[in-house]
Amino acid sequence: MKTGIIGLGAMGFPIAMNLHQAGHLVCAWNRTHATAETLAAHCDNLEIASNPAALAARCELILISVSADADLRQVIDALLPALTPGTIIVDTSTVSSATVRDVAHQVVAQGAQFLDAPVSGGVEGAKNAALAMMVGGDATALEKIRTTLQVIAQRIVHMGPSGSGQATKAVNQIMAAGINQAVTEALAFAQAMQLPLDKVIEVVSSGAAGNWFLNHRGPSMVRDSYAPGFKVALHHKDLAICKRMADDVGMSLPVVEMTLMHYEKLIETGYGDEDISALFRLKKP
Ligand code: NAP
C-alpha cells in the first residue's frame, strides 16, 4: 500500500525506516526539511513532499506523528483539500480524544477515513517495530491497512469508535507516570542506602517489581544520563490531557497531579527536553 509519513521526530523517523524497509514508504514530509533529507539519504527512491497536500496526492495511507493537538490540527488542515475518497489517515501522535473526534469528522466529510492510533513502547519500540497500537475509528478501515501497520507494531487492538484509541493511551500514560514515580523514588532510596545501583537494577528487574522502565531507563538514570526517549514536556502534555478527561467525569488522579507538578519543576529548570527518567533529578539524595 502506498504509504506516506508526516512527522519525523524521535518516533516518526524509525517508524519511517521500518515502513521503507518493508517496501511501503513512498513519500515523507517533515516541518523541518533537513530531517526529511536525512531520511531520504537512508532510503532509496523516497520522495520528499514539499508540503502535506503534495504527500496526500501520492498516498493511499498517511501516517502522522506530530507533537500535540494543535500540531495535528495544523497538519489535517493542510491535508484536507488534497484528500481523496479511500485515503486512510492514521495518527500515531498522543492527543486528546476530543481533538481526534473533531478531525475525524473533517476527514470523513472529505470521503476519507481517520483512525486514532496512539502507540506505546517508546523509541525502542519504534526502532524494533514492536509498538503496541491502540486504535479508535472504523474497524473495516483498520482491517484494510492492518498488514501495513504490522510492519511497525507488534500488537494492534481496535478499541472502539473514534477517540477510544486516545482514551486507552491516556490509561497507559497514567500508568507510566506511576511507574516513573515508583522507579525513580525507589532508586533514589537505593542510592541513599549506598547500595550498588546496577546490582539493584539487575536483581529487582527479575522479580515481581521488574518492569520495562526499570530495564530500559534504570541503567542510564543512575549514570545521570537522560537522553530522550520520551521527553518530559511530551509526557507533561499527555498528563494534562488525562487530567482534563478525569475532571470531565468528576474523578481525581493524585499521581498524575503530583507528576504534573514535578514535570513543571523540571521544565522550569530547563530539563523539559530530557527523558522522563529525569524525574530522578528531583528524587536522588
Ligand atoms: P518529537 O521527537 O518532538 O517529534 C515531533 C515531530 O512532530 C517532529 O517531526 C516535528 O517536526 C513535528 N511537528 C511538531 N509540531 C508540528 C507542526 N505544527 N506541524 C508539523 N509538524 C510538527 O516527538 P516524538 O517523541 O517523536 O513524539 C511524537 C508523538 O508521539 C507525540 O504525540 C508523543 O506524545 C507520541 N509518543 C512519543 C513516544 C516517545 O517515546 N517519544 C512514545 C509514544 C508516543 P520538526 O522536526 O520540524 O520539529
mmCIF file of C-alpha atoms and ligand atoms in Angstrom:
data_model
loop_
_atom_site.group_PDB
_atom_site.id
_atom_site.type_symbol
_atom_site.label_atom_id
_atom_site.label_comp_id
_atom_site.label_asym_id
_atom_site.label_seq_id
_atom_site.Cartn_x
_atom_site.Cartn_y
_atom_site.Cartn_z
ATOM 1 C CA MET A 1 0.000 0.000 0.000
ATOM 2 C CA LYS A 2 1.443 3.406 -0.987
ATOM 3 C CA THR A 3 2.255 4.953 2.360
ATOM 4 C CA GLY A 4 3.384 8.431 3.352
ATOM 5 C CA ILE A 5 4.528 9.751 6.694
ATOM 6 C CA ILE A 6 4.246 13.215 8.226
ATOM 7 C CA GLY A 7 6.450 13.952 11.249
ATOM 8 C CA LEU A 8 9.949 12.508 11.547
ATOM 9 C CA GLY A 9 10.723 13.026 15.210
ATOM 10 C CA ALA A 10 12.033 10.525 17.752
ATOM 11 C CA MET A 11 9.128 8.203 16.884
ATOM 12 C CA GLY A 12 8.325 9.104 13.284
ATOM 13 C CA PHE A 13 11.859 8.636 11.954
ATOM 14 C CA PRO A 14 12.295 4.977 12.999
ATOM 15 C CA ILE A 15 8.683 4.236 12.019
ATOM 16 C CA ALA A 16 9.506 5.624 8.558
ATOM 17 C CA MET A 17 12.650 3.486 8.362
ATOM 18 C CA ASN A 18 10.660 0.324 9.093
ATOM 19 C CA LEU A 19 7.983 1.217 6.529
ATOM 20 C CA HIS A 20 10.722 1.835 3.985
ATOM 21 C CA GLN A 21 12.472 -1.464 4.717
ATOM 22 C CA ALA A 22 9.159 -3.309 4.190
ATOM 23 C CA GLY A 23 8.707 -1.560 0.837
ATOM 24 C CA HIS A 24 5.654 0.532 1.784
ATOM 25 C CA LEU A 25 7.032 4.066 2.134
ATOM 26 C CA VAL A 26 6.728 6.216 -0.984
ATOM 27 C CA CYS A 27 6.724 9.741 0.416
ATOM 28 C CA ALA A 28 7.588 11.743 3.566
ATOM 29 C CA TRP A 29 7.172 15.282 4.829
ATOM 30 C CA ASN A 30 8.648 16.941 7.898
ATOM 31 C CA ARG A 31 8.218 20.545 9.019
ATOM 32 C CA THR A 32 11.993 20.875 9.315
ATOM 33 C CA HIS A 33 13.096 19.941 5.815
ATOM 34 C CA ALA A 34 16.620 18.866 6.820
ATOM 35 C CA THR A 35 15.246 15.886 8.769
ATOM 36 C CA ALA A 36 13.354 14.687 5.701
ATOM 37 C CA GLU A 37 16.582 14.973 3.697
ATOM 38 C CA THR A 38 18.356 12.850 6.309
ATOM 39 C CA LEU A 39 15.664 10.194 5.941
ATOM 40 C CA ALA A 40 15.940 10.336 2.143
ATOM 41 C CA ALA A 41 19.676 9.737 2.443
ATOM 42 C CA HIS A 42 18.851 6.394 4.122
ATOM 43 C CA CYS A 43 16.002 5.398 1.801
ATOM 44 C CA ASP A 44 16.387 4.758 -1.945
ATOM 45 C CA ASN A 45 13.623 6.207 -4.147
ATOM 46 C CA LEU A 46 11.887 8.043 -1.312
ATOM 47 C CA GLU A 47 10.106 11.195 -2.423
ATOM 48 C CA ILE A 48 10.229 14.184 -0.068
ATOM 49 C CA ALA A 49 6.996 16.137 -0.404
ATOM 50 C CA SER A 50 7.119 19.923 -0.440
ATOM 51 C CA ASN A 51 4.007 20.101 1.770
ATOM 52 C CA PRO A 52 1.387 17.767 3.342
ATOM 53 C CA ALA A 53 -1.059 18.192 0.437
ATOM 54 C CA ALA A 54 1.583 17.056 -2.069
ATOM 55 C CA LEU A 55 2.133 13.968 0.069
ATOM 56 C CA ALA A 56 -1.621 13.251 0.180
ATOM 57 C CA ALA A 57 -1.770 13.275 -3.611
ATOM 58 C CA ARG A 58 0.781 10.387 -3.717
ATOM 59 C CA CYS A 59 -0.508 8.118 -0.918
ATOM 60 C CA GLU A 60 -3.333 5.731 -0.041
ATOM 61 C CA LEU A 61 -2.270 5.570 3.612
ATOM 62 C CA ILE A 62 -0.932 8.586 5.537
ATOM 63 C CA LEU A 63 0.722 8.122 8.913
ATOM 64 C CA ILE A 64 1.097 11.152 11.183
ATOM 65 C CA SER A 65 3.436 11.508 14.173
ATOM 66 C CA VAL A 66 3.480 15.082 15.486
ATOM 67 C CA SER A 67 3.694 16.562 18.966
ATOM 68 C CA ALA A 68 0.350 17.811 20.234
ATOM 69 C CA ASP A 69 -3.302 18.644 19.488
ATOM 70 C CA ALA A 70 -2.662 21.984 17.745
ATOM 71 C CA ASP A 71 0.026 20.380 15.562
ATOM 72 C CA LEU A 72 -2.308 17.587 14.450
ATOM 73 C CA ARG A 73 -4.998 20.167 13.624
ATOM 74 C CA GLN A 74 -2.497 22.163 11.510
ATOM 75 C CA VAL A 75 -1.439 19.067 9.595
ATOM 76 C CA ILE A 76 -5.046 17.971 8.995
ATOM 77 C CA ASP A 77 -5.975 21.484 7.777
ATOM 78 C CA ALA A 78 -3.114 21.272 5.283
ATOM 79 C CA LEU A 79 -4.159 17.764 4.147
ATOM 80 C CA LEU A 80 -7.914 18.293 3.812
ATOM 81 C CA PRO A 81 -8.038 19.944 0.369
ATOM 82 C CA ALA A 82 -5.940 17.122 -1.127
ATOM 83 C CA LEU A 83 -7.750 14.127 0.374
ATOM 84 C CA THR A 84 -9.484 11.736 -1.977
ATOM 85 C CA PRO A 85 -12.127 9.111 -1.140
ATOM 86 C CA GLY A 86 -10.489 5.936 0.094
ATOM 87 C CA THR A 87 -7.445 7.598 1.659
ATOM 88 C CA ILE A 88 -6.863 6.410 5.217
ATOM 89 C CA ILE A 89 -5.116 8.645 7.755
ATOM 90 C CA VAL A 90 -3.602 7.015 10.825
ATOM 91 C CA ASP A 91 -2.492 9.360 13.577
ATOM 92 C CA THR A 92 0.009 7.826 15.975
ATOM 93 C CA SER A 93 0.543 11.067 17.966
ATOM 94 C CA THR A 94 -0.787 11.316 21.520
ATOM 95 C CA VAL A 95 -3.541 13.941 21.602
ATOM 96 C CA SER A 96 -6.958 14.281 23.226
ATOM 97 C CA SER A 97 -9.964 12.147 22.274
ATOM 98 C CA ALA A 98 -11.934 15.368 21.656
ATOM 99 C CA THR A 99 -9.414 16.575 19.059
ATOM 100 C CA VAL A 100 -9.389 13.296 17.157
ATOM 101 C CA ARG A 101 -13.180 13.165 17.099
ATOM 102 C CA ASP A 102 -13.179 16.667 15.546
ATOM 103 C CA VAL A 103 -10.541 15.952 12.927
ATOM 104 C CA ALA A 104 -12.045 12.522 12.124
ATOM 105 C CA HIS A 105 -15.293 14.331 11.360
ATOM 106 C CA GLN A 106 -13.483 16.748 8.986
ATOM 107 C CA VAL A 107 -11.649 13.913 7.240
ATOM 108 C CA VAL A 108 -14.768 11.762 6.824
ATOM 109 C CA ALA A 109 -16.565 14.785 5.310
ATOM 110 C CA GLN A 110 -13.946 14.603 2.500
ATOM 111 C CA GLY A 111 -14.754 10.913 1.907
ATOM 112 C CA ALA A 112 -11.538 9.713 3.546
ATOM 113 C CA GLN A 113 -11.051 7.818 6.848
ATOM 114 C CA PHE A 114 -9.254 8.764 10.066
ATOM 115 C CA LEU A 115 -8.055 6.359 12.745
ATOM 116 C CA ASP A 116 -6.618 7.473 16.080
ATOM 117 C CA ALA A 117 -3.799 5.009 16.667
ATOM 118 C CA PRO A 118 -1.557 6.174 19.507
ATOM 119 C CA VAL A 119 1.346 3.910 20.313
ATOM 120 C CA SER A 120 3.287 2.728 23.320
ATOM 121 C CA GLY A 121 6.728 1.154 23.525
ATOM 122 C CA GLY A 122 8.959 4.202 23.292
ATOM 123 C CA VAL A 123 11.670 4.943 20.782
ATOM 124 C CA GLU A 124 12.973 1.391 21.230
ATOM 125 C CA GLY A 125 9.549 0.021 20.272
ATOM 126 C CA ALA A 126 9.513 2.257 17.199
ATOM 127 C CA LYS A 127 13.024 1.153 16.155
ATOM 128 C CA ASN A 128 12.329 -2.536 16.752
ATOM 129 C CA ALA A 129 8.879 -2.477 15.113
ATOM 130 C CA ALA A 130 7.497 -3.624 18.446
ATOM 131 C CA LEU A 131 4.969 -0.891 19.266
ATOM 132 C CA ALA A 132 1.628 -1.529 20.928
ATOM 133 C CA MET A 133 -1.044 0.347 18.974
ATOM 134 C CA MET A 134 -4.494 1.200 20.322
ATOM 135 C CA VAL A 135 -6.915 2.127 17.580
ATOM 136 C CA GLY A 136 -10.153 4.098 17.528
ATOM 137 C CA GLY A 137 -12.370 4.557 14.485
ATOM 138 C CA ASP A 138 -13.791 2.453 11.684
ATOM 139 C CA ALA A 139 -12.895 -1.229 12.194
ATOM 140 C CA THR A 140 -13.184 -2.001 8.469
ATOM 141 C CA ALA A 141 -10.671 0.730 7.636
ATOM 142 C CA LEU A 142 -8.283 -0.776 10.179
ATOM 143 C CA GLU A 143 -8.560 -4.229 8.591
ATOM 144 C CA LYS A 144 -7.685 -2.728 5.177
ATOM 145 C CA ILE A 145 -4.347 -1.468 6.479
ATOM 146 C CA ARG A 146 -3.565 -3.912 9.291
ATOM 147 C CA THR A 147 -0.849 -5.685 7.288
ATOM 148 C CA THR A 148 0.970 -2.409 6.709
ATOM 149 C CA LEU A 149 0.657 -1.375 10.360
ATOM 150 C CA GLN A 150 2.083 -4.761 11.396
ATOM 151 C CA VAL A 151 5.369 -3.543 9.921
ATOM 152 C CA ILE A 152 5.664 -1.081 12.818
ATOM 153 C CA ALA A 153 3.553 -2.548 15.613
ATOM 154 C CA GLN A 154 3.666 -5.903 17.349
ATOM 155 C CA ARG A 155 0.182 -5.589 18.802
ATOM 156 C CA ILE A 156 -2.705 -3.716 17.215
ATOM 157 C CA VAL A 157 -6.002 -3.634 19.107
ATOM 158 C CA HIS A 158 -9.202 -1.989 17.919
ATOM 159 C CA MET A 159 -10.676 -0.246 20.982
ATOM 160 C CA GLY A 160 -13.940 1.167 19.613
ATOM 161 C CA PRO A 161 -15.167 4.359 17.956
ATOM 162 C CA SER A 162 -13.116 7.435 17.148
ATOM 163 C CA GLY A 163 -11.323 8.732 20.260
ATOM 164 C CA SER A 164 -11.187 5.393 22.077
ATOM 165 C CA GLY A 165 -7.586 4.788 20.960
ATOM 166 C CA GLN A 166 -6.572 8.055 22.619
ATOM 167 C CA ALA A 167 -8.625 7.273 25.750
ATOM 168 C CA THR A 168 -6.712 3.970 26.015
ATOM 169 C CA LYS A 169 -3.427 5.821 25.542
ATOM 170 C CA ALA A 170 -4.434 8.102 28.444
ATOM 171 C CA VAL A 171 -4.757 4.960 30.601
ATOM 172 C CA ASN A 172 -1.245 3.995 29.501
ATOM 173 C CA GLN A 173 0.167 7.453 30.316
ATOM 174 C CA ILE A 174 -1.350 7.449 33.815
ATOM 175 C CA MET A 175 0.339 4.082 34.456
ATOM 176 C CA ALA A 176 3.622 5.372 33.006
ATOM 177 C CA ALA A 177 3.515 8.317 35.443
ATOM 178 C CA GLY A 178 3.050 5.975 38.407
ATOM 179 C CA ILE A 179 5.841 3.686 37.232
ATOM 180 C CA ASN A 180 8.213 6.654 36.741
ATOM 181 C CA GLN A 181 7.388 7.882 40.263
ATOM 182 C CA ALA A 182 7.941 4.406 41.750
ATOM 183 C CA VAL A 183 11.173 3.582 39.894
ATOM 184 C CA THR A 184 12.883 6.963 40.430
ATOM 185 C CA GLU A 185 11.884 7.097 44.101
ATOM 186 C CA ALA A 186 12.998 3.504 44.759
ATOM 187 C CA LEU A 187 16.375 4.004 43.022
ATOM 188 C CA ALA A 188 16.907 7.263 44.943
ATOM 189 C CA PHE A 189 16.264 5.284 48.133
ATOM 190 C CA ALA A 190 18.731 2.608 46.976
ATOM 191 C CA GLN A 191 21.328 5.344 46.438
ATOM 192 C CA ALA A 192 20.671 6.731 49.932
ATOM 193 C CA MET A 193 21.208 3.196 51.290
ATOM 194 C CA GLN A 194 24.566 3.223 49.443
ATOM 195 C CA LEU A 195 23.630 0.062 47.537
ATOM 196 C CA PRO A 196 25.362 -0.857 44.226
ATOM 197 C CA LEU A 197 22.738 0.506 41.834
ATOM 198 C CA ASP A 198 23.495 -1.709 38.827
ATOM 199 C CA LYS A 199 23.105 -4.793 41.031
ATOM 200 C CA VAL A 200 19.850 -3.415 42.467
ATOM 201 C CA ILE A 201 18.508 -2.986 38.919
ATOM 202 C CA GLU A 202 19.709 -6.457 37.917
ATOM 203 C CA VAL A 203 18.077 -8.307 40.784
ATOM 204 C CA VAL A 204 14.907 -6.233 41.171
ATOM 205 C CA SER A 205 14.146 -6.334 37.448
ATOM 206 C CA SER A 206 13.961 -10.127 37.522
ATOM 207 C CA GLY A 207 11.435 -10.189 40.386
ATOM 208 C CA ALA A 208 7.840 -9.046 40.908
ATOM 209 C CA ALA A 209 8.740 -5.322 40.737
ATOM 210 C CA GLY A 210 10.506 -5.704 37.381
ATOM 211 C CA ASN A 211 9.200 -3.523 34.558
ATOM 212 C CA TRP A 212 10.099 -2.041 31.134
ATOM 213 C CA PHE A 213 11.008 1.388 32.526
ATOM 214 C CA LEU A 214 13.419 -0.037 35.101
ATOM 215 C CA ASN A 215 15.088 -2.225 32.439
ATOM 216 C CA HIS A 216 15.397 0.487 29.785
ATOM 217 C CA ARG A 217 15.879 3.677 31.808
ATOM 218 C CA GLY A 218 17.282 2.461 35.148
ATOM 219 C CA PRO A 219 20.877 1.914 33.936
ATOM 220 C CA SER A 220 21.056 5.365 32.278
ATOM 221 C CA MET A 221 19.350 7.364 35.013
ATOM 222 C CA VAL A 222 21.736 6.101 37.695
ATOM 223 C CA ARG A 223 24.535 7.489 35.459
ATOM 224 C CA ASP A 224 22.805 10.875 35.302
ATOM 225 C CA SER A 225 22.075 10.381 31.603
ATOM 226 C CA TYR A 226 18.608 11.409 30.411
ATOM 227 C CA ALA A 227 18.728 11.438 26.598
ATOM 228 C CA PRO A 228 15.207 11.006 25.167
ATOM 229 C CA GLY A 229 13.472 8.546 24.921
ATOM 230 C CA PHE A 230 10.269 10.223 25.812
ATOM 231 C CA LYS A 231 10.549 13.908 26.611
ATOM 232 C CA VAL A 232 9.341 15.346 29.916
ATOM 233 C CA ALA A 233 7.455 18.075 28.010
ATOM 234 C CA LEU A 234 5.569 15.470 25.947
ATOM 235 C CA HIS A 235 4.542 13.371 28.951
ATOM 236 C CA HIS A 236 3.502 16.592 30.704
ATOM 237 C CA LYS A 237 1.277 17.359 27.681
ATOM 238 C CA ASP A 238 -0.233 13.848 27.881
ATOM 239 C CA LEU A 239 -0.887 14.031 31.627
ATOM 240 C CA ALA A 240 -2.601 17.408 31.227
ATOM 241 C CA ILE A 241 -4.922 15.647 28.743
ATOM 242 C CA CYS A 242 -5.544 12.830 31.273
ATOM 243 C CA LYS A 243 -6.349 15.364 33.999
ATOM 244 C CA ARG A 244 -8.833 17.219 31.779
ATOM 245 C CA MET A 245 -10.535 13.914 30.867
ATOM 246 C CA ALA A 246 -10.733 12.919 34.558
ATOM 247 C CA ASP A 247 -12.073 16.380 35.521
ATOM 248 C CA ASP A 248 -14.826 15.939 32.930
ATOM 249 C CA VAL A 249 -16.088 12.829 34.735
ATOM 250 C CA GLY A 250 -15.530 14.250 38.260
ATOM 251 C CA MET A 251 -12.581 11.984 39.043
ATOM 252 C CA SER A 252 -9.274 12.867 40.702
ATOM 253 C CA LEU A 253 -5.888 11.434 39.664
ATOM 254 C CA PRO A 254 -3.480 12.143 42.555
ATOM 255 C CA VAL A 255 -0.403 10.504 40.978
ATOM 256 C CA VAL A 256 -0.981 12.437 37.755
ATOM 257 C CA GLU A 257 -1.369 15.723 39.651
ATOM 258 C CA MET A 258 1.880 15.140 41.571
ATOM 259 C CA THR A 259 3.734 14.177 38.384
ATOM 260 C CA LEU A 260 2.455 17.279 36.566
ATOM 261 C CA MET A 261 3.922 19.416 39.381
ATOM 262 C CA HIS A 262 7.247 17.556 39.241
ATOM 263 C CA TYR A 263 7.463 17.880 35.449
ATOM 264 C CA GLU A 264 6.659 21.605 35.675
ATOM 265 C CA LYS A 265 9.631 21.967 38.015
ATOM 266 C CA LEU A 266 11.867 20.099 35.537
ATOM 267 C CA ILE A 267 10.615 22.181 32.597
ATOM 268 C CA GLU A 268 11.174 25.453 34.545
ATOM 269 C CA THR A 269 14.742 24.399 35.284
ATOM 270 C CA GLY A 270 15.483 23.613 31.618
ATOM 271 C CA TYR A 271 15.033 19.815 31.580
ATOM 272 C CA GLY A 272 11.828 19.623 29.505
ATOM 273 C CA ASP A 273 13.602 18.033 26.521
ATOM 274 C CA GLU A 274 15.187 15.303 28.628
ATOM 275 C CA ASP A 275 13.766 11.810 29.022
ATOM 276 C CA ILE A 276 11.054 11.407 31.671
ATOM 277 C CA SER A 277 13.558 9.445 33.786
ATOM 278 C CA ALA A 278 14.982 12.938 34.587
ATOM 279 C CA LEU A 279 12.446 12.802 37.421
ATOM 280 C CA PHE A 280 15.352 11.069 39.202
ATOM 281 C CA ARG A 281 16.998 14.523 39.372
ATOM 282 C CA LEU A 282 14.310 15.639 41.827
ATOM 283 C CA LYS A 283 14.448 12.475 43.936
ATOM 284 C CA LYS A 284 18.072 11.478 44.342
ATOM 285 C CA PRO A 285 19.734 12.344 47.650
HETATM 286 P P1 NAP B 1 9.475 14.747 18.712
HETATM 287 O O1 NAP B 1 10.744 13.988 18.633
HETATM 288 O O2 NAP B 1 9.441 16.034 19.466
HETATM 289 O O3 NAP B 1 8.989 14.990 17.181
HETATM 290 C C1 NAP B 1 7.839 15.749 16.906
HETATM 291 C C2 NAP B 1 7.600 15.729 15.411
HETATM 292 O O4 NAP B 1 6.409 16.488 15.147
HETATM 293 C C3 NAP B 1 8.721 16.405 14.610
HETATM 294 O O5 NAP B 1 8.852 15.739 13.373
HETATM 295 C C4 NAP B 1 8.169 17.823 14.411
HETATM 296 O O6 NAP B 1 8.721 18.474 13.305
HETATM 297 C C5 NAP B 1 6.715 17.508 14.189
HETATM 298 N N1 NAP B 1 5.842 18.657 14.457
HETATM 299 C C6 NAP B 1 5.618 19.251 15.648
HETATM 300 N N2 NAP B 1 4.735 20.253 15.506
HETATM 301 C C7 NAP B 1 4.406 20.279 14.191
HETATM 302 C C8 NAP B 1 3.542 21.094 13.434
HETATM 303 N N3 NAP B 1 2.827 22.091 13.979
HETATM 304 N N4 NAP B 1 3.427 20.834 12.107
HETATM 305 C C9 NAP B 1 4.142 19.840 11.540
HETATM 306 N N5 NAP B 1 4.993 19.040 12.214
HETATM 307 C C10 NAP B 1 5.110 19.257 13.531
HETATM 308 O O7 NAP B 1 8.297 13.876 19.333
HETATM 309 P P2 NAP B 1 8.179 12.265 19.374
HETATM 310 O O8 NAP B 1 8.835 11.778 20.612
HETATM 311 O O9 NAP B 1 8.528 11.700 18.041
HETATM 312 O O10 NAP B 1 6.603 12.131 19.629
HETATM 313 C C11 NAP B 1 5.657 12.278 18.573
HETATM 314 C C12 NAP B 1 4.278 11.915 19.142
HETATM 315 O O11 NAP B 1 4.308 10.544 19.595
HETATM 316 C C13 NAP B 1 3.876 12.772 20.353
HETATM 317 O O12 NAP B 1 2.491 12.997 20.330
HETATM 318 C C14 NAP B 1 4.251 11.885 21.536
HETATM 319 O O13 NAP B 1 3.466 12.186 22.673
HETATM 320 C C15 NAP B 1 3.962 10.491 20.980
HETATM 321 N N6 NAP B 1 4.740 9.389 21.573
HETATM 322 C C16 NAP B 1 6.079 9.530 21.858
HETATM 323 C C17 NAP B 1 6.759 8.451 22.419
HETATM 324 C C18 NAP B 1 8.234 8.539 22.750
HETATM 325 O O14 NAP B 1 8.720 7.674 23.499
HETATM 326 N N7 NAP B 1 8.962 9.526 22.246
HETATM 327 C C19 NAP B 1 6.099 7.234 22.663
HETATM 328 C C20 NAP B 1 4.776 7.128 22.309
HETATM 329 C C21 NAP B 1 4.085 8.201 21.761
HETATM 330 P P3 NAP B 1 10.116 19.247 13.424
HETATM 331 O O15 NAP B 1 11.189 18.240 13.114
HETATM 332 O O16 NAP B 1 10.029 20.327 12.431
HETATM 333 O O17 NAP B 1 10.230 19.789 14.842
#
